Tab-separated table of C-alpha atoms in Angstrom:
chain	number	residue	atom	x	y	z
A	1	UNK	CA	108.021	172.782	175.313
A	2	UNK	CA	109.793	169.959	173.437
A	3	UNK	CA	108.663	168.908	169.952
A	4	UNK	CA	106.932	165.449	169.695
A	5	UNK	CA	109.060	162.862	167.801
A	6	UNK	CA	107.626	161.614	164.494
A	7	UNK	CA	107.313	157.830	163.948
A	8	UNK	CA	109.890	156.241	161.602
A	9	UNK	CA	108.688	155.134	158.186
A	10	UNK	CA	109.322	151.634	156.696
A	11	UNK	CA	111.827	153.072	154.229
A	12	UNK	CA	113.740	154.677	157.085
A	13	UNK	CA	113.816	151.394	158.998
A	14	UNK	CA	114.963	149.434	155.938
A	15	UNK	CA	117.622	152.073	155.234
A	16	UNK	CA	118.853	151.954	158.803
A	17	UNK	CA	119.044	148.138	158.751
A	18	UNK	CA	120.847	148.191	155.417
A	19	UNK	CA	123.362	150.739	156.765
A	20	UNK	CA	123.994	148.612	159.832
A	21	UNK	CA	124.588	145.506	157.639
A	22	UNK	CA	127.073	147.481	155.529
A	23	UNK	CA	128.858	148.714	158.656
A	24	UNK	CA	128.970	145.149	160.051
A	25	UNK	CA	130.323	143.813	156.747
A	26	UNK	CA	132.984	146.571	156.639
A	27	UNK	CA	134.156	145.874	160.195
A	28	UNK	CA	134.162	142.037	159.932
A	29	UNK	CA	135.133	141.362	156.287
A	30	UNK	CA	136.675	144.655	155.215
A	31	UNK	CA	134.059	144.965	152.432
A	32	UNK	CA	130.988	147.176	152.854
A	33	UNK	CA	128.968	145.234	150.165
A	34	UNK	CA	127.037	142.355	151.923
A	35	UNK	CA	126.663	139.955	148.912
A	36	UNK	CA	126.592	136.913	151.194
A	37	UNK	CA	123.262	138.108	152.581
A	38	UNK	CA	121.637	137.940	149.111
A	39	UNK	CA	122.966	134.417	148.509
A	40	UNK	CA	121.697	133.317	151.908
A	41	UNK	CA	118.207	134.644	151.108
A	42	UNK	CA	118.123	132.790	147.781
A	43	UNK	CA	119.174	129.563	149.471
A	44	UNK	CA	116.461	129.972	152.089
A	45	UNK	CA	113.824	130.483	149.349
A	46	UNK	CA	114.989	127.445	147.326
A	47	UNK	CA	115.088	125.243	150.410
A	48	UNK	CA	111.587	126.271	151.345
A	49	UNK	CA	110.279	125.430	147.861
A	50	UNK	CA	111.869	121.969	147.937
A	51	UNK	CA	110.417	121.309	151.361
A	52	UNK	CA	106.936	122.329	150.236
A	53	UNK	CA	107.200	120.093	147.122
A	54	UNK	CA	108.288	117.110	149.201
A	55	UNK	CA	105.392	117.672	151.561
A	56	UNK	CA	102.961	117.747	148.612
A	57	UNK	CA	104.326	114.464	147.179
A	58	UNK	CA	104.192	112.827	150.593
A	59	UNK	CA	100.608	113.950	150.978
A	60	UNK	CA	99.664	112.420	147.596
A	61	UNK	CA	101.349	109.136	148.498
A	62	UNK	CA	99.593	109.088	151.817
A	63	UNK	CA	96.231	109.621	150.142
A	64	UNK	CA	96.997	106.851	147.612
A	65	UNK	CA	97.921	104.443	150.404
A	66	UNK	CA	94.886	105.263	152.442
A	67	UNK	CA	92.457	105.159	149.481
A	68	UNK	CA	94.166	103.473	146.426
A	69	UNK	CA	92.606	103.232	142.965
A	70	UNK	CA	91.219	99.713	142.399
A	71	UNK	CA	93.650	97.323	140.664
A	72	UNK	CA	91.335	96.697	137.733
A	73	UNK	CA	91.231	100.404	136.938
A	74	UNK	CA	95.034	100.447	136.691
A	75	UNK	CA	95.147	97.605	134.142
A	76	UNK	CA	94.279	97.154	130.467
A	77	UNK	CA	93.139	93.521	130.659
A	78	UNK	CA	92.091	91.692	133.815
A	79	UNK	CA	91.228	88.079	134.613
A	80	UNK	CA	89.087	87.049	137.562
A	81	UNK	CA	91.196	84.924	139.882
A	82	UNK	CA	88.394	82.530	140.794
A	83	UNK	CA	86.186	82.658	137.681
A	84	UNK	CA	88.869	82.926	134.983
A	85	UNK	CA	86.680	85.465	133.164
A	86	UNK	CA	88.616	87.994	131.086
A	87	UNK	CA	87.738	91.662	130.663
A	88	UNK	CA	89.070	94.669	128.786
A	89	UNK	CA	89.147	97.872	130.845
A	90	UNK	CA	87.552	100.671	128.816
A	91	UNK	CA	88.071	104.299	129.866
A	92	UNK	CA	85.978	107.467	130.184
A	93	UNK	CA	84.237	106.154	132.204
A	94	UNK	CA	86.095	103.103	133.526
A	95	UNK	CA	84.144	99.916	132.794
A	96	UNK	CA	84.739	96.229	132.061
A	97	UNK	CA	84.090	94.653	128.634
A	98	UNK	CA	83.876	90.817	128.739
A	99	UNK	CA	85.979	89.027	126.087
A	100	UNK	CA	86.724	85.384	125.233
A	101	UNK	CA	90.520	85.405	125.319
A	102	UNK	CA	93.628	87.576	124.977
A	103	UNK	CA	93.473	87.904	121.185
A	104	UNK	CA	89.870	89.077	121.401
A	105	UNK	CA	90.941	91.487	124.152
A	106	UNK	CA	93.633	92.985	121.940
A	107	UNK	CA	91.146	93.533	119.130
A	108	UNK	CA	88.753	95.297	121.517
A	109	UNK	CA	91.586	97.489	122.829
A	110	UNK	CA	92.512	98.397	119.250
A	111	UNK	CA	88.903	99.291	118.469
A	112	UNK	CA	88.548	101.371	121.653
A	113	UNK	CA	91.859	103.132	121.004
A	114	UNK	CA	90.388	104.766	117.911
A	115	UNK	CA	87.912	106.606	120.146
A	116	UNK	CA	90.447	107.304	122.897
A	117	UNK	CA	88.805	104.880	125.336
A	118	UNK	CA	91.868	102.602	125.568
A	119	UNK	CA	95.299	104.294	125.528
A	120	UNK	CA	97.222	100.993	125.828
A	121	UNK	CA	99.132	99.500	122.879
A	122	UNK	CA	97.012	96.419	122.043
A	123	UNK	CA	99.961	94.355	120.810
A	124	UNK	CA	101.633	94.501	124.242
A	125	UNK	CA	98.548	94.145	126.431
A	126	UNK	CA	98.833	91.299	128.943
A	127	UNK	CA	96.203	90.137	131.454
A	128	UNK	CA	96.477	90.957	135.159
A	129	UNK	CA	94.881	88.557	137.645
A	130	UNK	CA	92.546	90.264	140.120
A	131	UNK	CA	90.262	88.834	142.822
A	132	UNK	CA	86.696	88.424	141.613
A	133	UNK	CA	85.547	90.270	144.736
A	134	UNK	CA	87.613	93.236	143.570
A	135	UNK	CA	85.570	93.597	140.369
A	136	UNK	CA	82.192	92.520	141.724
A	137	UNK	CA	80.915	96.112	141.845
A	138	UNK	CA	82.792	97.358	138.762
A	139	UNK	CA	80.658	98.840	135.954
A	140	UNK	CA	80.580	96.566	132.915
A	141	UNK	CA	79.069	96.262	129.455
A	142	UNK	CA	77.681	93.394	127.420
A	143	UNK	CA	80.233	91.020	125.905
A	144	UNK	CA	82.281	92.033	122.871
A	145	UNK	CA	81.073	90.144	119.804
A	146	UNK	CA	84.560	89.257	118.593
A	147	UNK	CA	85.815	85.673	118.346
A	148	UNK	CA	89.050	84.614	119.913
A	149	UNK	CA	91.634	82.081	118.821
A	150	UNK	CA	92.458	79.430	121.389
A	151	UNK	CA	96.029	78.141	121.794
A	152	UNK	CA	97.393	80.612	119.242
A	153	UNK	CA	100.627	82.611	119.374
A	154	UNK	CA	100.654	85.569	116.966
A	155	UNK	CA	104.151	86.620	118.042
A	156	UNK	CA	105.855	83.607	116.423
A	157	UNK	CA	105.744	82.017	112.985
A	158	UNK	CA	105.996	78.461	111.652
A	159	UNK	CA	109.114	77.346	109.809
A	160	UNK	CA	108.201	77.202	106.107
A	161	UNK	CA	108.281	73.436	105.580
A	162	UNK	CA	104.919	71.740	105.123
A	163	UNK	CA	103.735	68.257	104.218
A	164	UNK	CA	100.467	66.467	103.501
A	165	UNK	CA	100.697	62.722	104.093
A	166	UNK	CA	98.459	59.676	103.621
A	167	UNK	CA	99.137	56.542	105.666
A	168	UNK	CA	97.773	53.142	104.618
A	169	UNK	CA	97.540	49.753	106.304
A	170	UNK	CA	99.185	46.523	105.113
A	171	UNK	CA	96.432	46.026	102.528
A	172	UNK	CA	96.819	49.511	101.084
A	173	UNK	CA	93.630	50.888	102.666
A	174	UNK	CA	93.744	54.543	103.695
A	175	UNK	CA	94.033	54.983	107.462
A	176	UNK	CA	94.646	58.700	108.062
A	177	UNK	CA	95.592	61.975	106.394
A	178	UNK	CA	97.899	64.347	108.287
A	179	UNK	CA	99.121	67.925	107.794
A	180	UNK	CA	102.604	68.642	109.173
A	181	UNK	CA	104.559	71.895	109.455
A	182	UNK	CA	107.729	73.204	111.046
A	183	UNK	CA	111.322	71.957	111.019
A	184	UNK	CA	110.577	68.860	108.943
A	185	UNK	CA	113.515	66.626	108.014
A	186	UNK	CA	115.100	67.214	104.635
A	187	UNK	CA	113.934	64.688	102.016
A	188	UNK	CA	116.621	62.223	100.953
A	189	UNK	CA	118.522	62.822	97.743
A	190	UNK	CA	117.015	61.053	94.718
A	191	UNK	CA	118.465	57.592	94.185
A	192	UNK	CA	119.050	55.749	90.913
A	193	UNK	CA	115.658	54.024	91.255
A	194	UNK	CA	112.501	55.894	92.236
A	195	UNK	CA	110.202	54.371	94.860
A	196	UNK	CA	107.051	55.307	93.004
A	197	UNK	CA	103.521	55.164	94.308
A	198	UNK	CA	100.515	53.674	92.586
A	199	UNK	CA	97.564	55.616	93.987
A	200	UNK	CA	93.848	55.019	93.650
A	201	UNK	CA	91.810	58.164	94.320
A	202	UNK	CA	88.277	58.173	95.799
A	203	UNK	CA	86.863	58.172	92.262
A	204	UNK	CA	88.651	54.936	91.384
A	205	UNK	CA	91.207	56.475	89.015
A	206	UNK	CA	94.765	55.162	89.066
A	207	UNK	CA	97.753	57.505	89.298
A	208	UNK	CA	101.440	56.807	88.972
A	209	UNK	CA	103.418	59.033	91.361
A	210	UNK	CA	107.037	59.232	90.231
A	211	UNK	CA	109.669	61.977	90.119
A	212	UNK	CA	107.447	64.122	92.314
A	213	UNK	CA	104.529	64.197	89.861
A	214	UNK	CA	101.306	62.276	89.353
A	215	UNK	CA	100.514	60.703	86.007
A	216	UNK	CA	97.020	59.459	85.242
A	217	UNK	CA	96.869	55.868	84.054
A	218	UNK	CA	94.411	54.741	81.396
A	219	UNK	CA	92.865	51.696	83.058
A	220	UNK	CA	91.619	50.460	79.657
A	221	UNK	CA	95.092	50.348	78.058
A	222	UNK	CA	96.329	46.776	78.412
A	223	UNK	CA	99.871	47.689	77.326
A	224	UNK	CA	100.141	50.228	80.138
A	225	UNK	CA	98.564	47.981	82.760
A	226	UNK	CA	100.978	45.196	81.844
A	227	UNK	CA	103.880	47.349	83.072
A	228	UNK	CA	102.268	48.041	86.453
A	229	UNK	CA	101.828	45.867	89.526
A	230	UNK	CA	98.269	46.878	90.384
A	231	UNK	CA	98.295	44.645	93.450
A	232	UNK	CA	100.432	47.309	95.095
A	233	UNK	CA	98.030	50.166	94.448
A	234	UNK	CA	97.067	52.068	97.594
A	235	UNK	CA	94.115	54.254	98.458
A	236	UNK	CA	94.762	57.998	98.541
A	237	UNK	CA	92.766	60.982	99.717
A	238	UNK	CA	91.500	63.508	97.214
A	239	UNK	CA	93.457	66.177	99.094
A	240	UNK	CA	96.768	64.394	98.520
A	241	UNK	CA	96.092	63.586	94.867
A	242	UNK	CA	95.041	67.176	94.125
A	243	UNK	CA	98.137	68.589	95.847
A	244	UNK	CA	100.667	66.593	93.804
A	245	UNK	CA	101.680	68.387	90.575
A	246	UNK	CA	100.193	66.669	87.535
A	247	UNK	CA	102.394	65.426	84.718
A	248	UNK	CA	101.526	63.954	81.355
A	249	UNK	CA	99.184	60.929	81.323
A	250	UNK	CA	101.087	57.656	81.631
A	251	UNK	CA	100.258	55.999	78.326
A	252	UNK	CA	101.972	54.722	75.222
A	253	UNK	CA	103.106	57.873	73.414
A	254	UNK	CA	102.077	58.121	69.761
A	255	UNK	CA	104.955	57.906	67.266
A	256	UNK	CA	103.907	59.293	63.853
A	257	UNK	CA	104.837	57.082	60.890
A	258	UNK	CA	105.484	54.031	63.032
A	259	UNK	CA	106.985	51.189	60.944
A	260	UNK	CA	108.395	53.393	58.199
A	261	UNK	CA	112.113	53.357	57.449
A	262	UNK	CA	114.269	55.254	59.910
A	263	UNK	CA	117.148	57.653	59.159
A	264	UNK	CA	119.611	56.561	56.496
A	265	UNK	CA	122.546	54.644	57.891
A	266	UNK	CA	120.560	53.414	60.916
A	267	UNK	CA	119.197	49.885	60.796
A	268	UNK	CA	115.901	50.704	62.532
A	269	UNK	CA	112.304	51.584	61.673
A	270	UNK	CA	110.289	54.498	63.000
A	271	UNK	CA	109.084	53.649	66.512
A	272	UNK	CA	111.871	51.178	67.266
A	273	UNK	CA	113.525	51.522	70.667
A	274	UNK	CA	117.315	51.472	70.652
A	275	UNK	CA	119.711	51.034	73.548
A	276	UNK	CA	123.347	51.980	73.838
A	277	UNK	CA	125.800	51.863	76.705
A	278	UNK	CA	127.801	54.804	78.010
A	279	UNK	CA	131.381	54.687	79.262
A	280	UNK	CA	130.191	54.642	82.895
A	281	UNK	CA	127.992	51.595	82.281
A	282	UNK	CA	124.644	53.406	82.046
A	283	UNK	CA	121.994	52.444	79.493
A	284	UNK	CA	120.579	55.095	77.168
A	285	UNK	CA	117.246	54.456	75.457
A	286	UNK	CA	116.215	56.151	72.234
A	287	UNK	CA	113.197	56.037	69.936
A	288	UNK	CA	113.573	56.263	66.164
A	289	UNK	CA	111.902	58.848	63.904
A	290	UNK	CA	112.259	59.375	60.156
A	291	UNK	CA	114.813	62.162	60.555
A	292	UNK	CA	116.654	61.194	63.723
A	293	UNK	CA	116.451	59.687	67.195
A	294	UNK	CA	115.259	61.032	70.558
A	295	UNK	CA	116.478	59.935	73.969
A	296	UNK	CA	113.658	58.736	76.243
A	297	UNK	CA	113.445	57.584	79.881
A	298	UNK	CA	113.191	53.900	80.728
A	299	UNK	CA	109.499	54.131	81.643
A	300	UNK	CA	108.512	55.341	78.177
A	301	UNK	CA	110.890	52.861	76.561
A	302	UNK	CA	109.149	50.040	78.449
A	303	UNK	CA	105.750	51.150	77.135
A	304	UNK	CA	106.998	51.377	73.541
A	305	UNK	CA	108.746	47.996	73.695
A	306	UNK	CA	105.588	46.206	74.916
A	307	UNK	CA	107.652	43.305	76.195
A	308	UNK	CA	110.070	43.140	73.244
A	309	UNK	CA	113.811	43.705	73.755
A	310	UNK	CA	115.473	46.961	72.745
A	311	UNK	CA	117.820	46.901	69.736
A	312	UNK	CA	121.502	47.383	70.460
A	313	UNK	CA	123.269	50.211	68.647
A	314	UNK	CA	126.416	52.297	68.936
A	315	UNK	CA	127.127	55.884	69.885
A	316	UNK	CA	128.584	56.455	66.420
A	317	UNK	CA	125.371	55.317	64.717
A	318	UNK	CA	123.289	57.529	66.966
A	319	UNK	CA	125.516	60.504	66.214
A	320	UNK	CA	125.186	59.934	62.488
A	321	UNK	CA	121.391	59.687	62.667
A	322	UNK	CA	121.029	63.061	64.354
A	323	UNK	CA	118.968	64.167	67.351
A	324	UNK	CA	115.329	65.302	67.266
A	325	UNK	CA	112.729	66.263	69.867
A	326	UNK	CA	109.250	64.938	69.163
A	327	UNK	CA	107.933	63.582	72.471
A	328	UNK	CA	107.442	65.803	75.586
A	329	UNK	CA	109.531	63.466	77.733
A	330	UNK	CA	110.143	66.131	80.396
A	331	UNK	CA	106.588	65.463	81.611
A	332	UNK	CA	107.276	61.744	82.164
A	333	UNK	CA	109.302	60.072	84.939
A	334	UNK	CA	113.003	60.414	84.158
A	335	UNK	CA	114.300	57.624	86.416
A	336	UNK	CA	113.561	53.914	86.518
A	337	UNK	CA	110.914	53.262	89.141
A	338	UNK	CA	109.528	50.432	91.200
A	339	UNK	CA	106.395	50.019	93.276
A	340	UNK	CA	107.164	49.407	96.944
A	341	UNK	CA	104.759	47.389	99.036
A	342	UNK	CA	102.592	49.268	101.582
A	343	UNK	CA	104.288	47.032	104.122
A	344	UNK	CA	107.665	48.608	103.333
A	345	UNK	CA	106.674	52.215	102.570
A	346	UNK	CA	103.156	52.861	103.918
A	347	UNK	CA	103.266	56.685	103.784
A	348	UNK	CA	102.899	58.909	100.714
A	349	UNK	CA	103.613	62.629	101.192
A	350	UNK	CA	103.407	65.849	99.254
A	351	UNK	CA	106.050	68.206	100.643
A	352	UNK	CA	106.324	71.968	100.165
A	353	UNK	CA	109.086	74.520	100.583
A	354	UNK	CA	109.343	78.108	99.258
A	355	UNK	CA	112.181	77.042	96.974
A	356	UNK	CA	109.778	74.604	95.269
A	357	UNK	CA	106.314	76.184	95.443
A	358	UNK	CA	104.617	73.454	93.369
A	359	UNK	CA	105.835	70.857	95.870
A	360	UNK	CA	106.928	67.302	95.280
A	361	UNK	CA	105.764	63.821	96.250
A	362	UNK	CA	107.452	60.679	97.579
A	363	UNK	CA	106.750	57.491	99.485
A	364	UNK	CA	108.373	56.880	102.845
A	365	UNK	CA	108.324	54.659	105.908
A	366	UNK	CA	106.955	57.094	108.498
A	367	UNK	CA	105.516	60.570	108.813
A	368	UNK	CA	108.226	63.266	108.480
A	369	UNK	CA	107.765	64.521	112.042
A	370	UNK	CA	109.323	67.918	112.864
A	371	UNK	CA	112.421	67.915	115.014
A	372	UNK	CA	111.840	68.778	118.658
A	373	UNK	CA	108.802	68.034	120.785
A	374	UNK	CA	105.991	68.390	118.225
A	375	UNK	CA	103.134	65.933	118.629
A	376	UNK	CA	100.252	64.909	116.401
A	377	UNK	CA	96.859	66.321	117.407
A	378	UNK	CA	93.906	64.168	116.371
A	379	UNK	CA	91.228	66.523	115.048
A	380	UNK	CA	87.579	66.279	116.028
A	381	UNK	CA	86.687	66.048	112.323
A	382	UNK	CA	88.839	62.927	111.873
A	383	UNK	CA	87.114	60.393	109.606
A	384	UNK	CA	89.883	57.913	108.734
A	385	UNK	CA	89.542	57.102	105.018
A	386	UNK	CA	87.092	59.987	104.514
A	387	UNK	CA	87.844	63.355	102.893
A	388	UNK	CA	88.665	65.313	106.070
A	389	UNK	CA	92.113	65.855	107.571
A	390	UNK	CA	92.549	63.521	110.541
A	391	UNK	CA	95.544	64.984	112.393
A	392	UNK	CA	97.770	68.058	112.505
A	393	UNK	CA	101.385	68.465	113.582
A	394	UNK	CA	102.161	72.195	113.781
A	395	UNK	CA	104.045	72.566	117.070
A	396	UNK	CA	103.065	75.727	118.942
A	397	UNK	CA	101.440	77.188	115.833
A	398	UNK	CA	101.921	80.819	114.881
A	399	UNK	CA	101.307	83.429	112.208
A	400	UNK	CA	101.952	82.605	108.541
A	401	UNK	CA	101.344	84.237	105.171
A	402	UNK	CA	99.410	82.185	102.640
A	403	UNK	CA	101.002	81.586	99.247
A	404	UNK	CA	100.077	79.797	96.046
A	405	UNK	CA	102.177	78.693	93.049
A	406	UNK	CA	101.005	81.804	91.180
A	407	UNK	CA	101.260	84.144	94.185
A	408	UNK	CA	104.527	84.247	96.063
A	409	UNK	CA	106.287	86.950	98.051
A	410	UNK	CA	104.886	88.925	100.965
A	411	UNK	CA	101.493	90.050	99.647
A	412	UNK	CA	99.475	86.988	100.633
A	413	UNK	CA	96.833	86.943	103.375
A	414	UNK	CA	97.883	86.451	107.002
A	415	UNK	CA	96.661	83.364	108.852
A	416	UNK	CA	96.941	82.308	112.489
A	417	UNK	CA	97.416	78.584	113.101
A	418	UNK	CA	96.701	77.273	116.591
A	419	UNK	CA	98.641	74.513	118.316
A	420	UNK	CA	95.635	72.254	117.765
A	421	UNK	CA	95.622	72.826	114.003
A	422	UNK	CA	92.787	75.370	113.707
A	423	UNK	CA	93.281	78.270	111.286
A	424	UNK	CA	91.993	81.833	111.567
A	425	UNK	CA	92.134	84.391	108.797
A	426	UNK	CA	93.321	87.903	109.719
A	427	UNK	CA	91.227	90.597	108.053
A	428	UNK	CA	93.912	93.211	107.394
A	429	UNK	CA	97.279	94.593	108.438
A	430	UNK	CA	95.918	96.859	111.223
A	431	UNK	CA	94.241	93.806	112.748
A	432	UNK	CA	97.501	91.860	112.512
A	433	UNK	CA	99.376	94.700	114.220
A	434	UNK	CA	96.812	94.837	117.025
A	435	UNK	CA	97.176	91.090	117.595
A	436	UNK	CA	100.945	91.403	117.908
A	437	UNK	CA	101.801	89.611	114.653
A	438	UNK	CA	105.480	90.074	113.859
A	439	UNK	CA	107.367	87.955	111.323
A	440	UNK	CA	105.305	85.719	109.030
A	441	UNK	CA	106.839	82.841	107.098
A	442	UNK	CA	105.132	81.663	103.898
A	443	UNK	CA	102.823	78.651	103.972
A	444	UNK	CA	100.897	76.835	101.202
A	445	UNK	CA	97.357	78.159	101.231
A	446	UNK	CA	96.210	74.811	99.813
A	447	UNK	CA	97.064	73.114	103.127
A	448	UNK	CA	95.818	75.979	105.297
A	449	UNK	CA	92.373	75.569	103.763
A	450	UNK	CA	92.375	71.839	104.528
A	451	UNK	CA	92.720	72.449	108.276
A	452	UNK	CA	89.648	73.242	110.415
A	453	UNK	CA	88.775	76.888	109.883
A	454	UNK	CA	87.929	79.224	112.740
A	455	UNK	CA	86.329	82.662	112.409
A	456	UNK	CA	88.163	85.516	110.741
A	457	UNK	CA	89.690	87.991	113.185
A	458	UNK	CA	88.815	91.618	112.438
A	459	UNK	CA	89.402	94.809	114.408
A	460	UNK	CA	86.256	96.632	113.163
A	461	UNK	CA	84.054	93.759	114.402
A	462	UNK	CA	85.333	94.271	117.951
A	463	UNK	CA	83.132	97.315	118.574
A	464	UNK	CA	79.899	95.284	118.550
A	465	UNK	CA	78.421	94.192	121.886
A	466	UNK	CA	76.092	91.212	122.351
A	467	UNK	CA	74.514	89.416	125.277
A	468	UNK	CA	75.744	85.994	124.107
A	469	UNK	CA	78.825	85.941	121.845
A	470	UNK	CA	78.311	83.676	118.857
A	471	UNK	CA	81.044	81.483	117.391
A	472	UNK	CA	82.298	82.617	114.023
C-alpha cells in the first residue's frame, strides 16, 4: 500500500518559486540573483499609490463641481450685485455682517481676526460681487456699528503742501475760504517790493500782512493810519488771520530820549532818521540813539519820519557813530511794501510746507491750484463770508499725519482725508494698519481741523452690532 502524499506548505511553495526564479535568472542572465524582480515590485507599488492618489483628487474635484461651496463663503467681503449692500464674511460659523463700506469692512475683519473668526489680512481685503439671490438664505447678524469713510484712499498720502486762501470781490468783501493740498505751485521768489495785504478780521481789527507775517494796526494812531491806504483793506476770515504768524504790532516804535543830542561827531538828535546810499544804489535807513545808530526797514522809517524827509549822511559818519540794537526790527516788515487793489490781487493765502512749519502769507491773483486734475469741491457747510470753510481742493485725498509748529516728526496723529474734503481721525496704529494705511506725509493740523470732521475710525468699536448704524 502506497503512502498518501502530504500537502505542500506555503513556505515550501515560496521556496520552490524562489528557486525557479533563481534558475531562470541563471539561465537567461548568467546571474542567479534576481534583483530586477525586487525593483519591478517596488515600481508596481509606487505606481499603484500614485494611481490611488489621483483617483482621490479626481473624486474631490468631482464632488466640488457637483456641489460647490457658495461663493460668499469663499470670500472675505462681498457686495450684492443688485442691492450694492456690503457684508463681511465671519467664520465659525459662516455668517454675513452688514457694513457701510470697505474701510468699515476692514475694521470688522481686524476685530474678528482677534477671535479667529476672520483669517484674512484686513489691509488686503477687497470686495467680491455676488448675486443677491446667492446670499438670500445666508445666515447674517445685525449691522456692525462702525462708521465708514466715503471716497477715502488709505493706501496713498497727500503731498505735503497746504494752503488756506480767502478770495474777495472787487469791493474787498469776502467771497469764499478754501483749503488746498497736494502738488501746489511753488510761491514766487520775494521781489524788491512786497505786495502786502491790509486785512480786516470779523472783529473789525486791521492787520498789515507783509513779509509773511501779520501785524496788528492801532486804528486810533493817526500817524500809523496816515501811512496806510485803508480804502484797499479787504475782509478776511478768522481762520486765515489766525493761521498767519503774528509779528510785532505795526505802530510807531518808542525811541527813549527822543530829541536829545546824538552820538558825538554825528549831526543828528536821538530819534532822527538818517539815510545813506550804498554802492549798488540802495537806500539804507537808520535811527539815531545817544550812543550809536541802528539800521531799520523802510516801513519803520516811514512811521518815525511822520511825513518829514530823512537826513542825508555818509557811510563814514555812520561808522564813526557806532552800531547799536535797540528796536526789535526783525519782527517788522523788512522790505518796502505796497497795498495792491483787490481788483489786481483778490486772493490772500497762508501756505505751509514742512520746511517752514509756521507757514507764510502772500497775496496773489488766483488760488494756487495743484498741478494735475484736482478740482474744487464746494462743501455743504459753505457760508460765503461766514466762518466755515467753503471749498476743498485735496485731489484723491489720502492718509496724512497731523503736525503743529511745536510738534513735528512722525509722532503726530493719523488722519484720513476724503476726496470731498472730509477728515476722519484714526484711533491708533493697529487701526491704521487694518485700514491699509502705508506712507503718511505731514499736514498742518490747524487746517485739518477746519475741514468737515467725520467720525473717528477705531478697530475696537467694530465689534459692536446694532440694528441701525448711527453716524459718528
